[in-house]
Amino acid sequence: MSNKPTNPLASLQAMLDRKNSLDSEDFAAFMDKEDPLRRFRDRFQFPTLGSIPCETTGDQDSPCIYLCGNSLGLKPKQADVYMEEQLANWGEQGVFMHFNGRIPAALADQPGKEITASIVGAKSVSSVTIMNGLTVNLHLLMMAFYQPSGRKNKILIEDHAFPSDRYAVRSMLRMKGVGEEGMLMVKPRKGEETIRTEDILEMIDKNKDDIALVMLSGLQYYTGQKFEMDKISRAGKQAGCMVGWDLAHAVGNVELKLSEWGADFAVWCSYKYLNSGAGGIGGAFVHERHHGDMPPHLEGWWSNAQDTRFEMRDKVDPAIGADAFRLCNPPPWLAALNFASLEIFQEAGMEAILTKQFLITGYLEHLLTTRLSNHLKVITPKDTNHRGCQLSLVFNCDLNAVHHRIQSRGIICDVRYPNAMRIAPAPLYVSYCDVLQFVDILQEALEFCK
Amino acid sequence: MSNKPTNPLASLQAMLDRKNSLDSEDFAAFMDKEDPLRRFRDRFQFPTLGSIPCETTGDQDSPCIYLCGNSLGLKPKQADVYMEEQLANWGEQGVFMHFNGRIPAALADQPGKEITASIVGAKSVSSVTIMNGLTVNLHLLMMAFYQPSGRKNKILIEDHAFPSDRYAVRSMLRMKGVGEEGMLMVKPRKGEETIRTEDILEMIDKNKDDIALVMLSGLQYYTGQKFEMDKISRAGKQAGCMVGWDLAHAVGNVELKLSEWGADFAVWCSYKYLNSGAGGIGGAFVHERHHGDMPPHLEGWWSNAQDTRFEMRDKVDPAIGADAFRLCNPPPWLAALNFASLEIFQEAGMEAILTKQFLITGYLEHLLTTRLSNHLKVITPKDTNHRGCQLSLVFNCDLNAVHHRIQSRGIICDVRYPNAMRIAPAPLYVSYCDVLQFVDILQEALEFCK
Ligand SMILES: Cc1ncc(COP(=O)(O)O)c(C=O)c1O
Ligand SMILES: Cc1ncc(COP(=O)(O)O)c(C=O)c1O
């Protein structure tokens, strides 16, 4: 991270040399023209004003402004092609589909592994696997890496972790015979929205005799805060803990270097920034240091190495690395959707995605704070090292009417009642003009609903 | 079962009154004409001689004879329609797909539950859930229902259980701190192929102080033996054990009355007789007696009741019944494929499917044993109470060449080296003429390869 700019405004200002106002349509259009990722926008299908299930005003064929990629990413058009191929394979080949076709069903989780490994910063492709859903994977990995031992039996999580993670951790504690007091919670200081890294590090250090597992999200789903995964992973390992990450909102969104940081495991879903469709196939990372000597974990026939699986041995001949955590034969349908999206990531490159993310989120922040700060507050950190694509906005008014109004103009975004809006200008398909138009429409709605 | 005929030959003979030979093409055609399920054949897409990835001789457009539904069921044509709808929903609605469309993504596992409950014989729809893959579900359910306590800590399985089940049980024992000796194996008597019910019952009774969980497959994947689930479930409960069933080869194939039999749980996959596609969504049953007081189990946000899930409470407000075992948001893609198939089951009715299964498997058995008994032996029980659709054939010759030859004539079936063939005339789409033709082609190949 050392060499990277940390101030998007400075970078944007540099471009302004050739334009005259950051707020102008002209500037947004200019940024789009210069955008090295602009050709990817057309690789996604956009909902239109006429195709979404709400009343809208405006040209019914015009695309919506989609700022909800933190919830469900847009569909890569290629997803249709790969899915149709899978359906054709099934129909035309029956059981032969297991080992034939572009993405053979029985091997369907393999083609995406290399790109996935590079997205999460795994040193070895065998450190990642593509399987199941996120919470299933969280359990499978915790089952192995959460090893309570005497007093060192606690799990450190955030006070405001996504409910599924809290439920998962609580039920895992119960299953391993540890009481509710096994949940150690870190939270923001009074009056603050986000958690300070120093407080997390101190919590780990102070409780190193009690913490068995540090299990945080890479990027907080509500505030948009990106945790300093490098520092926290290192501190966790130094304190003799296992370290696991829920990367639901981080994968495909921010830079990840899991191997380098030394995390023991990570899990993620693919339906947000990875654009792989609702309920899409999840993923998991297991650090290389464990590959030679995996902790006891749950097994099934897919834990077995591919080349000896059908010998149907009495005992598992384990697959190398994270694949040993697989249990079932993979669903080619989900793997095909996932692969259609991963190809775009490979082509675009995480580097370019991160660069545009830095700029476009900064642009959004600039417009919101200069034009609408009497209506809303951005609770996501200003420091770009502590955030990704998403900005979380808290309003001082009833959001219901505002949300309704902007939706009728074709803005698709996420609202968390009572008064928070999460806006994610996903770099692969959101344009600078989208962002400007969103702010214009939001401003109009805020004034209208006053 | 009491009132049902147990001798398919007698039933077939009765029909023969109007025909003159069970072996004639005439008779097969007559049976197809009389088949109340014949209209369903056209609801499935058949691989053709030209569309499978092998060299074949014959009209390249003619459908294959598909006898492999015990491995991967054929594609219901409606699967294309529902999948296309899901893809369109995603593209046209983005995140709105979660709660809109014919099968809303966030509720995608619900529409199939009623039909599924009736297929497995669940008294209450809430006793079944549709989720994950089979081995994942087996672990989630064993995690809850396998409760080793002192000496009563063993799991009874078959010696020849499907590898995934053996691997799952062994890793579960390890996870719960029980040694390898926790696997108690029941097997066929010396010189016999299948396991006697009396031996299973005796094993349970003799070891009732040691067995915590009885975990067998409903229908043995290799021999085709259907276990007497009613007697075994009752014996297991009487011995104070938990009883769980792997119904991979039983669901959609044989009569199931899980609630009545009193099994504690069951799990299954949907890609075999349920025709829901490779890696299709699995299912699980939890007996009503547990709904009021579920054993501790792993949880996620989908364990929460639907109507309060998005309140994102601190503690889980559990869904009723088996749904409480869900962890992740469901993949609508897999649920849509599953639903396309379940609709056919609902329309056809399990009763009619079982009736045809009884007849067509008996017909296959008759042709094989009268014409080919010098080449092969059927190891599947003759007693129709102890089998479903599949017949497992053991040959006294090298099957490689034979398999190759029949495949080139458009027969798709499963071979387990060295010398076993599993033949499943799935009643929804296999015709009597298919069966006759299969036996003709097999006979020709056996004579040719001699
Ligand atoms: C009897 C039995 N159990 C378990 C499995 C494993 O299934 P899955 O890969 O869906 O977990 C199979 C697969 O064919 C099976 O036949
Ligand atoms: C941070 C986080 N963790 C876990 C989950 C649960 O995901 P799944 O339903 O895929 O298990 C989500 C879902 O949005 C999430 O945002």
mmCIF file with all atom_site columns, N, CA and C in Angstrom, chain A residues 242-272:
data_model
loop_
_atom_site.group_PDB
_atom_site.id
_atom_site.type_symbol
_atom_site.label_atom_id
_atom_site.label_alt_id
_atom_site.label_comp_id
_atom_site.label_asym_id
_atom_site.label_entity_id
_atom_site.label_seq_id
_atom_site.pdbx_PDB_ins_code
_atom_site.Cartn_x
_atom_site.Cartn_y
_atom_site.Cartn_z
_atom_site.occupancy
_atom_site.B_iso_or_equiv
_atom_site.pdbx_formal_charge
_atom_site.auth_seq_id
_atom_site.auth_comp_id
_atom_site.auth_asym_id
_atom_site.auth_atom_id
_atom_site.pdbx_PDB_model_num
ATOM 1  N N  . MET A 1 242 ? -5.793  -18.284 16.133 1.00 0.00 ? 242 MET A N  1
ATOM 2  C CA . MET A 1 242 ? -6.143  -18.501 14.743 1.00 0.00 ? 242 MET A CA 1
ATOM 3  C C  . MET A 1 242 ? -6.830  -17.228 14.262 1.00 0.00 ? 242 MET A C  1
ATOM 4  N N  . VAL A 1 243 ? -6.661  -16.940 12.971 1.00 0.00 ? 243 VAL A N  1
ATOM 5  C CA . VAL A 1 243 ? -7.253  -15.721 12.415 1.00 0.00 ? 243 VAL A CA 1
ATOM 6  C C  . VAL A 1 243 ? -8.067  -16.075 11.175 1.00 0.00 ? 243 VAL A C  1
ATOM 7  N N  . GLY A 1 244 ? -9.352  -15.760 11.209 1.00 0.00 ? 244 GLY A N  1
ATOM 8  C CA . GLY A 1 244 ? -10.214 -16.023 10.053 1.00 0.00 ? 244 GLY A CA 1
ATOM 9  C C  . GLY A 1 244 ? -10.951 -14.765 9.643  1.00 0.00 ? 244 GLY A C  1
ATOM 10 N N  . TRP A 1 245 ? -11.214 -14.626 8.347  1.00 0.00 ? 245 TRP A N  1
ATOM 11 C CA . TRP A 1 245 ? -11.891 -13.433 7.821  1.00 0.00 ? 245 TRP A CA 1
ATOM 12 C C  . TRP A 1 245 ? -13.149 -13.799 7.052  1.00 0.00 ? 245 TRP A C  1
ATOM 13 N N  . ASP A 1 246 ? -14.200 -13.036 7.296  1.00 0.00 ? 246 ASP A N  1
ATOM 14 C CA . ASP A 1 246 ? -15.396 -13.095 6.448  1.00 0.00 ? 246 ASP A CA 1
ATOM 15 C C  . ASP A 1 246 ? -15.246 -11.992 5.408  1.00 0.00 ? 246 ASP A C  1
ATOM 16 N N  . LEU A 1 247 ? -15.014 -12.387 4.169  1.00 0.00 ? 247 LEU A N  1
ATOM 17 C CA . LEU A 1 247 ? -14.705 -11.409 3.124  1.00 0.00 ? 247 LEU A CA 1
ATOM 18 C C  . LEU A 1 247 ? -15.905 -11.089 2.231  1.00 0.00 ? 247 LEU A C  1
ATOM 19 N N  . ALA A 1 248 ? -17.114 -11.315 2.724  1.00 0.00 ? 248 ALA A N  1
ATOM 20 C CA . ALA A 1 248 ? -18.309 -11.089 1.907  1.00 0.00 ? 248 ALA A CA 1
ATOM 21 C C  . ALA A 1 248 ? -18.264 -9.748  1.170  1.00 0.00 ? 248 ALA A C  1
ATOM 22 N N  . HIS A 1 249 ? -17.932 -8.681  1.890  1.00 0.00 ? 249 HIS A N  1
ATOM 23 C CA . HIS A 1 249 ? -17.944 -7.344  1.295  1.00 0.00 ? 249 HIS A CA 1
ATOM 24 C C  . HIS A 1 249 ? -16.559 -6.892  0.831  1.00 0.00 ? 249 HIS A C  1
ATOM 25 N N  . ALA A 1 250 ? -15.582 -7.740  1.019  1.00 0.00 ? 250 ALA A N  1
ATOM 26 C CA . ALA A 1 250 ? -14.210 -7.345  0.683  1.00 0.00 ? 250 ALA A CA 1
ATOM 27 C C  . ALA A 1 250 ? -13.741 -7.945  -0.641 1.00 0.00 ? 250 ALA A C  1
ATOM 28 N N  . VAL A 1 251 ? -14.200 -9.145  -0.935 1.00 0.00 ? 251 VAL A N  1
ATOM 29 C CA . VAL A 1 251 ? -13.664 -9.856  -2.105 1.00 0.00 ? 251 VAL A CA 1
ATOM 30 C C  . VAL A 1 251 ? -14.131 -9.191  -3.404 1.00 0.00 ? 251 VAL A C  1
ATOM 31 N N  . GLY A 1 252 ? -13.181 -8.919  -4.273 1.00 0.00 ? 252 GLY A N  1
ATOM 32 C CA . GLY A 1 252 ? -13.496 -8.232  -5.532 1.00 0.00 ? 252 GLY A CA 1
ATOM 33 C C  . GLY A 1 252 ? -13.697 -6.743  -5.334 1.00 0.00 ? 252 GLY A C  1
ATOM 34 N N  . ASN A 1 253 ? -13.502 -6.271  -4.119 1.00 0.00 ? 253 ASN A N  1
ATOM 35 C CA . ASN A 1 253 ? -13.754 -4.865  -3.784 1.00 0.00 ? 253 ASN A CA 1
ATOM 36 C C  . ASN A 1 253 ? -12.481 -4.168  -3.327 1.00 0.00 ? 253 ASN A C  1
ATOM 37 N N  . VAL A 1 254 ? -11.711 -4.817  -2.489 1.00 0.00 ? 254 VAL A N  1
ATOM 38 C CA . VAL A 1 254 ? -10.500 -4.190  -1.968 1.00 0.00 ? 254 VAL A CA 1
ATOM 39 C C  . VAL A 1 254 ? -9.312  -5.130  -2.168 1.00 0.00 ? 254 VAL A C  1
ATOM 40 N N  . GLU A 1 255 ? -8.119  -4.564  -1.987 1.00 0.00 ? 255 GLU A N  1
ATOM 41 C CA . GLU A 1 255 ? -6.921  -5.379  -2.163 1.00 0.00 ? 255 GLU A CA 1
ATOM 42 C C  . GLU A 1 255 ? -6.805  -6.398  -1.033 1.00 0.00 ? 255 GLU A C  1
ATOM 43 N N  . LEU A 1 256 ? -6.555  -7.638  -1.405 1.00 0.00 ? 256 LEU A N  1
ATOM 44 C CA . LEU A 1 256 ? -6.404  -8.694  -0.406 1.00 0.00 ? 256 LEU A CA 1
ATOM 45 C C  . LEU A 1 256 ? -5.078  -9.408  -0.637 1.00 0.00 ? 256 LEU A C  1
ATOM 46 N N  . LYS A 1 257 ? -4.383  -9.664  0.448  1.00 0.00 ? 257 LYS A N  1
ATOM 47 C CA . LYS A 1 257 ? -3.107  -10.390 0.368  1.00 0.00 ? 257 LYS A CA 1
ATOM 48 C C  . LYS A 1 257 ? -3.077  -11.410 1.498  1.00 0.00 ? 257 LYS A C  1
ATOM 49 N N  . LEU A 1 258 ? -3.989  -12.340 1.415  1.00 0.00 ? 258 LEU A N  1
ATOM 50 C CA . LEU A 1 258 ? -4.206  -13.240 2.553  1.00 0.00 ? 258 LEU A CA 1
ATOM 51 C C  . LEU A 1 258 ? -2.946  -14.019 2.925  1.00 0.00 ? 258 LEU A C  1
ATOM 52 N N  . SER A 1 259 ? -2.242  -14.530 1.925  1.00 0.00 ? 259 SER A N  1
ATOM 53 C CA . SER A 1 259 ? -1.042  -15.324 2.236  1.00 0.00 ? 259 SER A CA 1
ATOM 54 C C  . SER A 1 259 ? -0.014  -14.458 2.943  1.00 0.00 ? 259 SER A C  1
ATOM 55 N N  . GLU A 1 260 ? 0.228   -13.285 2.388  1.00 0.00 ? 260 GLU A N  1
ATOM 56 C CA . GLU A 1 260 ? 1.237   -12.393 2.957  1.00 0.00 ? 260 GLU A CA 1
ATOM 57 C C  . GLU A 1 260 ? 0.850   -11.971 4.373  1.00 0.00 ? 260 GLU A C  1
ATOM 58 N N  . TRP A 1 261 ? -0.410  -11.666 4.567  1.00 0.00 ? 261 TRP A N  1
ATOM 59 C CA . TRP A 1 261 ? -0.856  -11.219 5.895  1.00 0.00 ? 261 TRP A CA 1
ATOM 60 C C  . TRP A 1 261 ? -0.834  -12.345 6.924  1.00 0.00 ? 261 TRP A C  1
ATOM 61 N N  . GLY A 1 262 ? -0.915  -13.559 6.424  1.00 0.00 ? 262 GLY A N  1
ATOM 62 C CA . GLY A 1 262 ? -0.788  -14.692 7.350  1.00 0.00 ? 262 GLY A CA 1
ATOM 63 C C  . GLY A 1 262 ? -2.082  -15.168 7.988  1.00 0.00 ? 262 GLY A C  1
ATOM 64 N N  . ALA A 1 263 ? -3.219  -14.731 7.477  1.00 0.00 ? 263 ALA A N  1
ATOM 65 C CA . ALA A 1 263 ? -4.499  -15.229 8.012  1.00 0.00 ? 263 ALA A CA 1
ATOM 66 C C  . ALA A 1 263 ? -4.550  -16.744 7.856  1.00 0.00 ? 263 ALA A C  1
ATOM 67 N N  . ASP A 1 264 ? -5.183  -17.409 8.812  1.00 0.00 ? 264 ASP A N  1
ATOM 68 C CA . ASP A 1 264 ? -5.286  -18.867 8.713  1.00 0.00 ? 264 ASP A CA 1
ATOM 69 C C  . ASP A 1 264 ? -6.340  -19.291 7.708  1.00 0.00 ? 264 ASP A C  1
ATOM 70 N N  . PHE A 1 265 ? -7.476  -18.595 7.736  1.00 0.00 ? 265 PHE A N  1
ATOM 71 C CA . PHE A 1 265 ? -8.513  -18.948 6.775  1.00 0.00 ? 265 PHE A CA 1
ATOM 72 C C  . PHE A 1 265 ? -9.368  -17.737 6.454  1.00 0.00 ? 265 PHE A C  1
ATOM 73 N N  . ALA A 1 266 ? -10.113 -17.839 5.386  1.00 0.00 ? 266 ALA A N  1
ATOM 74 C CA . ALA A 1 266 ? -11.078 -16.800 5.029  1.00 0.00 ? 266 ALA A CA 1
ATOM 75 C C  . ALA A 1 266 ? -12.210 -17.470 4.271  1.00 0.00 ? 266 ALA A C  1
ATOM 76 N N  . VAL A 1 267 ? -13.367 -16.857 4.317  1.00 0.00 ? 267 VAL A N  1
ATOM 77 C CA . VAL A 1 267 ? -14.518 -17.360 3.554  1.00 0.00 ? 267 VAL A CA 1
ATOM 78 C C  . VAL A 1 267 ? -15.201 -16.168 2.899  1.00 0.00 ? 267 VAL A C  1
ATOM 79 N N  . TRP A 1 268 ? -15.913 -16.423 1.815  1.00 0.00 ? 268 TRP A N  1
ATOM 80 C CA . TRP A 1 268 ? -16.600 -15.331 1.144  1.00 0.00 ? 268 TRP A CA 1
ATOM 81 C C  . TRP A 1 268 ? -17.775 -15.848 0.329  1.00 0.00 ? 268 TRP A C  1
ATOM 82 N N  . CYS A 1 269 ? -18.617 -14.917 -0.093 1.00 0.00 ? 269 CYS A N  1
ATOM 83 C CA . CYS A 1 269 ? -19.689 -15.247 -1.015 1.00 0.00 ? 269 CYS A CA 1
ATOM 84 C C  . CYS A 1 269 ? -19.333 -14.598 -2.350 1.00 0.00 ? 269 CYS A C  1
ATOM 85 N N  . SER A 1 270 ? -20.062 -14.935 -3.390 1.00 0.00 ? 270 SER A N  1
ATOM 86 C CA . SER A 1 270 ? -19.683 -14.448 -4.720 1.00 0.00 ? 270 SER A CA 1
ATOM 87 C C  . SER A 1 270 ? -20.776 -13.593 -5.345 1.00 0.00 ? 270 SER A C  1
ATOM 88 N N  . TYR A 1 271 ? -21.827 -13.299 -4.571 1.00 0.00 ? 271 TYR A N  1
ATOM 89 C CA . TYR A 1 271 ? -22.961 -12.610 -5.212 1.00 0.00 ? 271 TYR A CA 1
ATOM 90 C C  . TYR A 1 271 ? -22.913 -11.095 -5.089 1.00 0.00 ? 271 TYR A C  1
ATOM 91 N N  . LYS A 1 272 ? -21.937 -10.588 -4.361 1.00 0.00 ? 272 LYS A N  1
ATOM 92 C CA . LYS A 1 272 ? -21.835 -9.128  -4.220 1.00 0.00 ? 272 LYS A CA 1
ATOM 93 C C  . LYS A 1 272 ? -20.893 -8.597  -5.309 1.00 0.00 ? 272 LYS A C  1
#
